[in-house]
PDB file of C-alpha atoms in Angstrom:
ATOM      1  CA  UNK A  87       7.834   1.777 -12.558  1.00 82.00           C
ATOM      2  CA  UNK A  88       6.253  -1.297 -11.475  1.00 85.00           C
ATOM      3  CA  UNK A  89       3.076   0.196 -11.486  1.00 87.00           C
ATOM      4  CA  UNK A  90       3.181   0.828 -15.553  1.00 90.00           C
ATOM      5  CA  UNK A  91       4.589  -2.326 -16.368  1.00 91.00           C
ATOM      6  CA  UNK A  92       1.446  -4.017 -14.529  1.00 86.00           C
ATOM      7  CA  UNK A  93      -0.639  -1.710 -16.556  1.00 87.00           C
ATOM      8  CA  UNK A  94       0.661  -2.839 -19.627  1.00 91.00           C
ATOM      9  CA  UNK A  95       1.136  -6.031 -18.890  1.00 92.00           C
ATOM     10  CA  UNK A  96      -2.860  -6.563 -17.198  1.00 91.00           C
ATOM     11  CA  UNK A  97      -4.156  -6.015 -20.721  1.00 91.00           C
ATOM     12  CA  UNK A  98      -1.647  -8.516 -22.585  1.00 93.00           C
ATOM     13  CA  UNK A  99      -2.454 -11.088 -19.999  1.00 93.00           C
ATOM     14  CA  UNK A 100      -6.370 -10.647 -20.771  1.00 93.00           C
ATOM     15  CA  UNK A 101      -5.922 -10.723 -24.161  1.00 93.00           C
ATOM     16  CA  UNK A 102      -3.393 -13.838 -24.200  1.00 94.00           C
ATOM     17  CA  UNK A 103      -5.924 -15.588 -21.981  1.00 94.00           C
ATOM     18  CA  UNK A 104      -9.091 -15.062 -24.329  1.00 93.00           C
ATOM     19  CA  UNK A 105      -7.504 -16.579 -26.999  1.00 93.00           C
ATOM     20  CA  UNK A 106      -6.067 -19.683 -25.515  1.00 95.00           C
ATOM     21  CA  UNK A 107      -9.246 -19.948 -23.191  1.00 94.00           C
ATOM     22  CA  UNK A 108     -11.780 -19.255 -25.501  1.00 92.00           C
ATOM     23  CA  UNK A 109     -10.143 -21.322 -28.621  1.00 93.00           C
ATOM     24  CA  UNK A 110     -10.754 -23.951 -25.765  1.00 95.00           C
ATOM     25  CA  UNK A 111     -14.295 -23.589 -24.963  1.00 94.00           C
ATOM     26  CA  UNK A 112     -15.615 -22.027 -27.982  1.00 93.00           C
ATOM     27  CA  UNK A 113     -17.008 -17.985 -28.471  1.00 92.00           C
ATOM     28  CA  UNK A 114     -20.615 -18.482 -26.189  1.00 94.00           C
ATOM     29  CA  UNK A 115     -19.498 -19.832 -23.575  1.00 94.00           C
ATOM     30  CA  UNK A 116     -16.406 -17.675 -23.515  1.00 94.00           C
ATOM     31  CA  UNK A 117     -19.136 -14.654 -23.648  1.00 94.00           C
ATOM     32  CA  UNK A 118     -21.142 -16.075 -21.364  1.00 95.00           C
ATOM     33  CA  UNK A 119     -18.025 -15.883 -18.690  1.00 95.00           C
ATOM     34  CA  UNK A 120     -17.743 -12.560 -19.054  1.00 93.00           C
ATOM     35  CA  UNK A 121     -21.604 -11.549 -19.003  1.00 95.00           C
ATOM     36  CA  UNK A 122     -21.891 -13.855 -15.258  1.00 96.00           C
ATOM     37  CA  UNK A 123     -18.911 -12.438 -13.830  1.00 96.00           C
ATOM     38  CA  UNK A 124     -20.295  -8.752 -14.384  1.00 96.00           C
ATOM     39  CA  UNK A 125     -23.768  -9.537 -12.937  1.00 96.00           C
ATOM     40  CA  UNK A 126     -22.060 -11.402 -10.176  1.00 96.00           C
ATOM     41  CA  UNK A 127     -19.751  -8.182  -9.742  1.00 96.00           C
ATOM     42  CA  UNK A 128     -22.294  -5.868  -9.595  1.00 96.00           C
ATOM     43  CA  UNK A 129     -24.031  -8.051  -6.639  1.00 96.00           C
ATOM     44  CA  UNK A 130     -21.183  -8.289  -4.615  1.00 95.00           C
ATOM     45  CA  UNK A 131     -20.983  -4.425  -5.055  1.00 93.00           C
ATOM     46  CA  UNK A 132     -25.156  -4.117  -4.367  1.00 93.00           C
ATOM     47  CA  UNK A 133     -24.541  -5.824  -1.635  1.00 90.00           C
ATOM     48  CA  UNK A 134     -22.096  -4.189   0.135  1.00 88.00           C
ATOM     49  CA  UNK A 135     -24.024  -1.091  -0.189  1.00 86.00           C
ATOM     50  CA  UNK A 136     -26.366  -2.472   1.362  1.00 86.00           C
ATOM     51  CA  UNK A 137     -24.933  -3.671   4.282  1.00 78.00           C
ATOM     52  CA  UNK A 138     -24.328  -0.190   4.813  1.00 69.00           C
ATOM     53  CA  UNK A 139     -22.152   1.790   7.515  1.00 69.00           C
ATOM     54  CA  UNK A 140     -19.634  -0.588   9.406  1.00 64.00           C
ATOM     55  CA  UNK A 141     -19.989  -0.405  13.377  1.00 61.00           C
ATOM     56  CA  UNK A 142     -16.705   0.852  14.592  1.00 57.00           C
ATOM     57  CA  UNK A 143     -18.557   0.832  18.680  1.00 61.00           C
ATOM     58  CA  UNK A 144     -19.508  -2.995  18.109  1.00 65.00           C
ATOM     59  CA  UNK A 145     -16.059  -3.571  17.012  1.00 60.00           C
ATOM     60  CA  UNK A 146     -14.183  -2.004  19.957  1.00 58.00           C
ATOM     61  CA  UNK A 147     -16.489  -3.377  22.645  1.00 62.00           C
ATOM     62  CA  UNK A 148     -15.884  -6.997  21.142  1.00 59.00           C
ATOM     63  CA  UNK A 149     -12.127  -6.011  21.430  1.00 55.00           C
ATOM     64  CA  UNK A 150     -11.602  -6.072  17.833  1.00 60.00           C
ATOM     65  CA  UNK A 151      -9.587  -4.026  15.720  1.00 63.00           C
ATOM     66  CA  UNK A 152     -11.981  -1.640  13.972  1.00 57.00           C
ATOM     67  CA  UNK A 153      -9.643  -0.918  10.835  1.00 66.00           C
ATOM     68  CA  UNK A 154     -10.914  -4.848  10.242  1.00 73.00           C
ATOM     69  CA  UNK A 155     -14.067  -4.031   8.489  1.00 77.00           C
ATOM     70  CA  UNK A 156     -13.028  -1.294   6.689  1.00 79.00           C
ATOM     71  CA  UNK A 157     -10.581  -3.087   5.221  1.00 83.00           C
ATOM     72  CA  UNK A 158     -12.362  -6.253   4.311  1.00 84.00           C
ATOM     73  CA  UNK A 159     -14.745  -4.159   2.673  1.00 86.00           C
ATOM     74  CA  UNK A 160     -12.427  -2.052   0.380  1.00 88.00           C
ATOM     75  CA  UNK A 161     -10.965  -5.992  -0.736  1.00 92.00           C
ATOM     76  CA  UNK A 162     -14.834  -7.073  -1.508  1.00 92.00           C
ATOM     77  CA  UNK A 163     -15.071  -4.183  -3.463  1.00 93.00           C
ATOM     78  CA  UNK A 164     -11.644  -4.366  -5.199  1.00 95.00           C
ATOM     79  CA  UNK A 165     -12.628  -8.028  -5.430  1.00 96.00           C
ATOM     80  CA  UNK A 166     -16.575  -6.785  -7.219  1.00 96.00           C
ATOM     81  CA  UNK A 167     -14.436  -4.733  -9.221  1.00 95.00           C
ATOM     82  CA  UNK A 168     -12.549  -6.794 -10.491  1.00 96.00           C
ATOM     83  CA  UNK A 169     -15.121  -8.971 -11.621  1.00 95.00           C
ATOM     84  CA  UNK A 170     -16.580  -6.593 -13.209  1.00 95.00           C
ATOM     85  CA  UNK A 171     -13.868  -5.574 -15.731  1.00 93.00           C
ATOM     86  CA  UNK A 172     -13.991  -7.990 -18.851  1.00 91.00           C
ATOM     87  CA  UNK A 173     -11.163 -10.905 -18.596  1.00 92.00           C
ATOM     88  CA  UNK A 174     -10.330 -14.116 -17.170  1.00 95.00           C
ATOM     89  CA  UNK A 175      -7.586 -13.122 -14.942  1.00 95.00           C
ATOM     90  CA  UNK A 176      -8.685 -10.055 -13.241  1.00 94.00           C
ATOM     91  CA  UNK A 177     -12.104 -12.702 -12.960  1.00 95.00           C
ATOM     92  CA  UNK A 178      -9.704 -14.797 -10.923  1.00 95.00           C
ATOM     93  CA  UNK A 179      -8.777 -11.693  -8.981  1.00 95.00           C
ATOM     94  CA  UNK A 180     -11.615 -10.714  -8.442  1.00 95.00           C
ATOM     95  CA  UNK A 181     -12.873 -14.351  -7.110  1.00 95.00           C
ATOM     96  CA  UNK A 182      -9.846 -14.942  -4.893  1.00 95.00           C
ATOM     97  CA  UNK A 183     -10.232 -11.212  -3.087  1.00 94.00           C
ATOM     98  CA  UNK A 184     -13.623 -12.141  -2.391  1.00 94.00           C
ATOM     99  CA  UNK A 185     -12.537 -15.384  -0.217  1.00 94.00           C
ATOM    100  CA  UNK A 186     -12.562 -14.640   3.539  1.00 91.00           C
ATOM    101  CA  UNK A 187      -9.644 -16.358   4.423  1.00 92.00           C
ATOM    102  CA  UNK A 188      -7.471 -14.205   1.547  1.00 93.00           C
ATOM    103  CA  UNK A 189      -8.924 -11.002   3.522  1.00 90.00           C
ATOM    104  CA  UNK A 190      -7.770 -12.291   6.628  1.00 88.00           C
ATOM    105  CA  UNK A 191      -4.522 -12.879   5.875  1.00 91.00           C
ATOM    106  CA  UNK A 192      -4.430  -9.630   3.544  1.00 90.00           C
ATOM    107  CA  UNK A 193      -5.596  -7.602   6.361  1.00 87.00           C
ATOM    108  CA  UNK A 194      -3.433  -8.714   8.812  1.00 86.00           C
ATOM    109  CA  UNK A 195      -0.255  -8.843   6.529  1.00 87.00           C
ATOM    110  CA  UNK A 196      -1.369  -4.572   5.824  1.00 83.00           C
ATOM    111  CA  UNK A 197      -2.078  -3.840   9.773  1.00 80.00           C
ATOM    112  CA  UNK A 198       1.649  -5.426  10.444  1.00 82.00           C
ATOM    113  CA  UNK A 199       3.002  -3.712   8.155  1.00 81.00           C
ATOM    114  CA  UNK A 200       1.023  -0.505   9.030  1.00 77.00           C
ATOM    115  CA  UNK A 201       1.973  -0.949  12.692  1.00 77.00           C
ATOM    116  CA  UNK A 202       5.856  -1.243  11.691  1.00 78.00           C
ATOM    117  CA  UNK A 203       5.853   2.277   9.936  1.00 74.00           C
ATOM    118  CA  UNK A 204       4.044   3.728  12.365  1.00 73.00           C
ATOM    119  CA  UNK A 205       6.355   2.381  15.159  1.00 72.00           C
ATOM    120  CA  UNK A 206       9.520   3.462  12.747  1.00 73.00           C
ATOM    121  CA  UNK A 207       7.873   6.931  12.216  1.00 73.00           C
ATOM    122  CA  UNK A 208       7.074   7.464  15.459  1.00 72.00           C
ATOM    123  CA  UNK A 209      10.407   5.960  17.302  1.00 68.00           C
ATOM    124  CA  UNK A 210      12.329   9.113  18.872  1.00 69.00           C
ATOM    125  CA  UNK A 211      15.909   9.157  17.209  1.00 69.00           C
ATOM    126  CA  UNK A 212      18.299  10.342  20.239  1.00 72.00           C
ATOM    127  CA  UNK A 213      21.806  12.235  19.464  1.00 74.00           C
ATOM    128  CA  UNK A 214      24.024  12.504  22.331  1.00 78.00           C
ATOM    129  CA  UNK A 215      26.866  14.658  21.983  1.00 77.00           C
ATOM    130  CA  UNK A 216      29.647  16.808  24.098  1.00 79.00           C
ATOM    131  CA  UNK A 217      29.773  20.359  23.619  1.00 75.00           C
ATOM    132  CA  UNK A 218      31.958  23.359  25.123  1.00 79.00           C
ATOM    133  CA  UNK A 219      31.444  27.479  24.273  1.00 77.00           C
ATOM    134  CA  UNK A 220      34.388  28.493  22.890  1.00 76.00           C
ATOM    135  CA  UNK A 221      35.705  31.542  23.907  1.00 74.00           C
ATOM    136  CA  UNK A 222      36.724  34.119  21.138  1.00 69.00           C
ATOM    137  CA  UNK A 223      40.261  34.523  20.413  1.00 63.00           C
ATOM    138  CA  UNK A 224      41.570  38.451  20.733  1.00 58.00           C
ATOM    139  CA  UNK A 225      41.857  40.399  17.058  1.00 55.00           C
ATOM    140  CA  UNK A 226      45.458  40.947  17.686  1.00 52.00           C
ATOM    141  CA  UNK A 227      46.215  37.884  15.370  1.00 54.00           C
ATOM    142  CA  UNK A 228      48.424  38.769  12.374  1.00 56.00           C
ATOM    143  CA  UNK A 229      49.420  37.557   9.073  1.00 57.00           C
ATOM    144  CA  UNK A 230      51.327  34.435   9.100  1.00 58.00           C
ATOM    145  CA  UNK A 231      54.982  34.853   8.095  1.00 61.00           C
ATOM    146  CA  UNK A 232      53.943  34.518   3.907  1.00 67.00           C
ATOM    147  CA  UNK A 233      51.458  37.198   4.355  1.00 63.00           C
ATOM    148  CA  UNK A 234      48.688  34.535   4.149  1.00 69.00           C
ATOM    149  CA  UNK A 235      45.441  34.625   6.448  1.00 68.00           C
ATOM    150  CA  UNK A 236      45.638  33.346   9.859  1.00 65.00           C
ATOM    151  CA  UNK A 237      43.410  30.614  10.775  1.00 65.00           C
ATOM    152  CA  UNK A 238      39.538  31.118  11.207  1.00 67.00           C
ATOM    153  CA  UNK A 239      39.698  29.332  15.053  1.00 65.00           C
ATOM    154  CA  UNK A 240      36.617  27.345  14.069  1.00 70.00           C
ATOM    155  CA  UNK A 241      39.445  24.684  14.439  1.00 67.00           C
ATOM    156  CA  UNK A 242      41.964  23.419  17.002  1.00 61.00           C
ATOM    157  CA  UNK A 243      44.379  21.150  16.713  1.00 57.00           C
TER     158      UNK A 243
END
């Protein structure tokens, strides 16, 4: 549900935003915004490529966590493509992903919370409990006194 309401509300934010911001600045320079933050997304994303594969043995022997990288690459490329798509607010997105500090704390808010559903998926759940065999009770049980069923002996009382 949230999901859709962001989806429809990312395209009335864009639009709102145009108009106010580029009845403020004018049509060409508003263009212009839009034109530099696509070239600069597409660098980011060039650039990223070619940094190519991420080290996961240079990570461990430097005692890092090698989920790290990974991660702060997916946010420069959320952050690239976010640039790229036409708007002032998914600009501003796209600019604030791209901050190292923001991946820090991104990454390390997603690995605690990672680590807490693991821990919760993993934790053993433990049901102690009493139990006796119960010895079957002979077939020479009869009617009650209304002709009704006796009872099942599944309980005691």
């Amino acid at each position: 549900m949230w999901l859709m309401l962001a989806f429809l509300a990312l395209p009335l934010i864009e639009i709102a935003l145009f108009v106010v911001i580029g009845g403020a600045i004018g049509l060409w320079p508003t263009l212009a915004w839009v034109v530099l933050s696509v070239v600069l997304g597409v660098l980011v994303l060039k650039r990223v490529a070619r940094l190519g594969p991420i080290s996961f043995d240079r990570d461990v022997k430097a005692l890092r966590d090698p989920l790290s990288p990974i991660a702060g690459r997916a946010l420069t490329i959320l952050g690239a493509a976010f640039l790229i798509l036409p708007g002032f607010f998914t600009d501003f997105l796209g600019l604030f992903l791209l901050l190292p500090p923001v991946q820090n704390i991104l990454v390390s808010a997603f690995s605690r919370r990672f680590r807490e559903a693991e821990a919760m998926r993993t934790a053993s759940v433990t049901i102690e409990g009493d139990w006796t065999e119960v010895s079957p009770e002979p077939e020479s049980r009869t009617a009650g006194p209304n002709g009704e069923q006796p009872p099942s002996g599944w309980t005691r009382h």
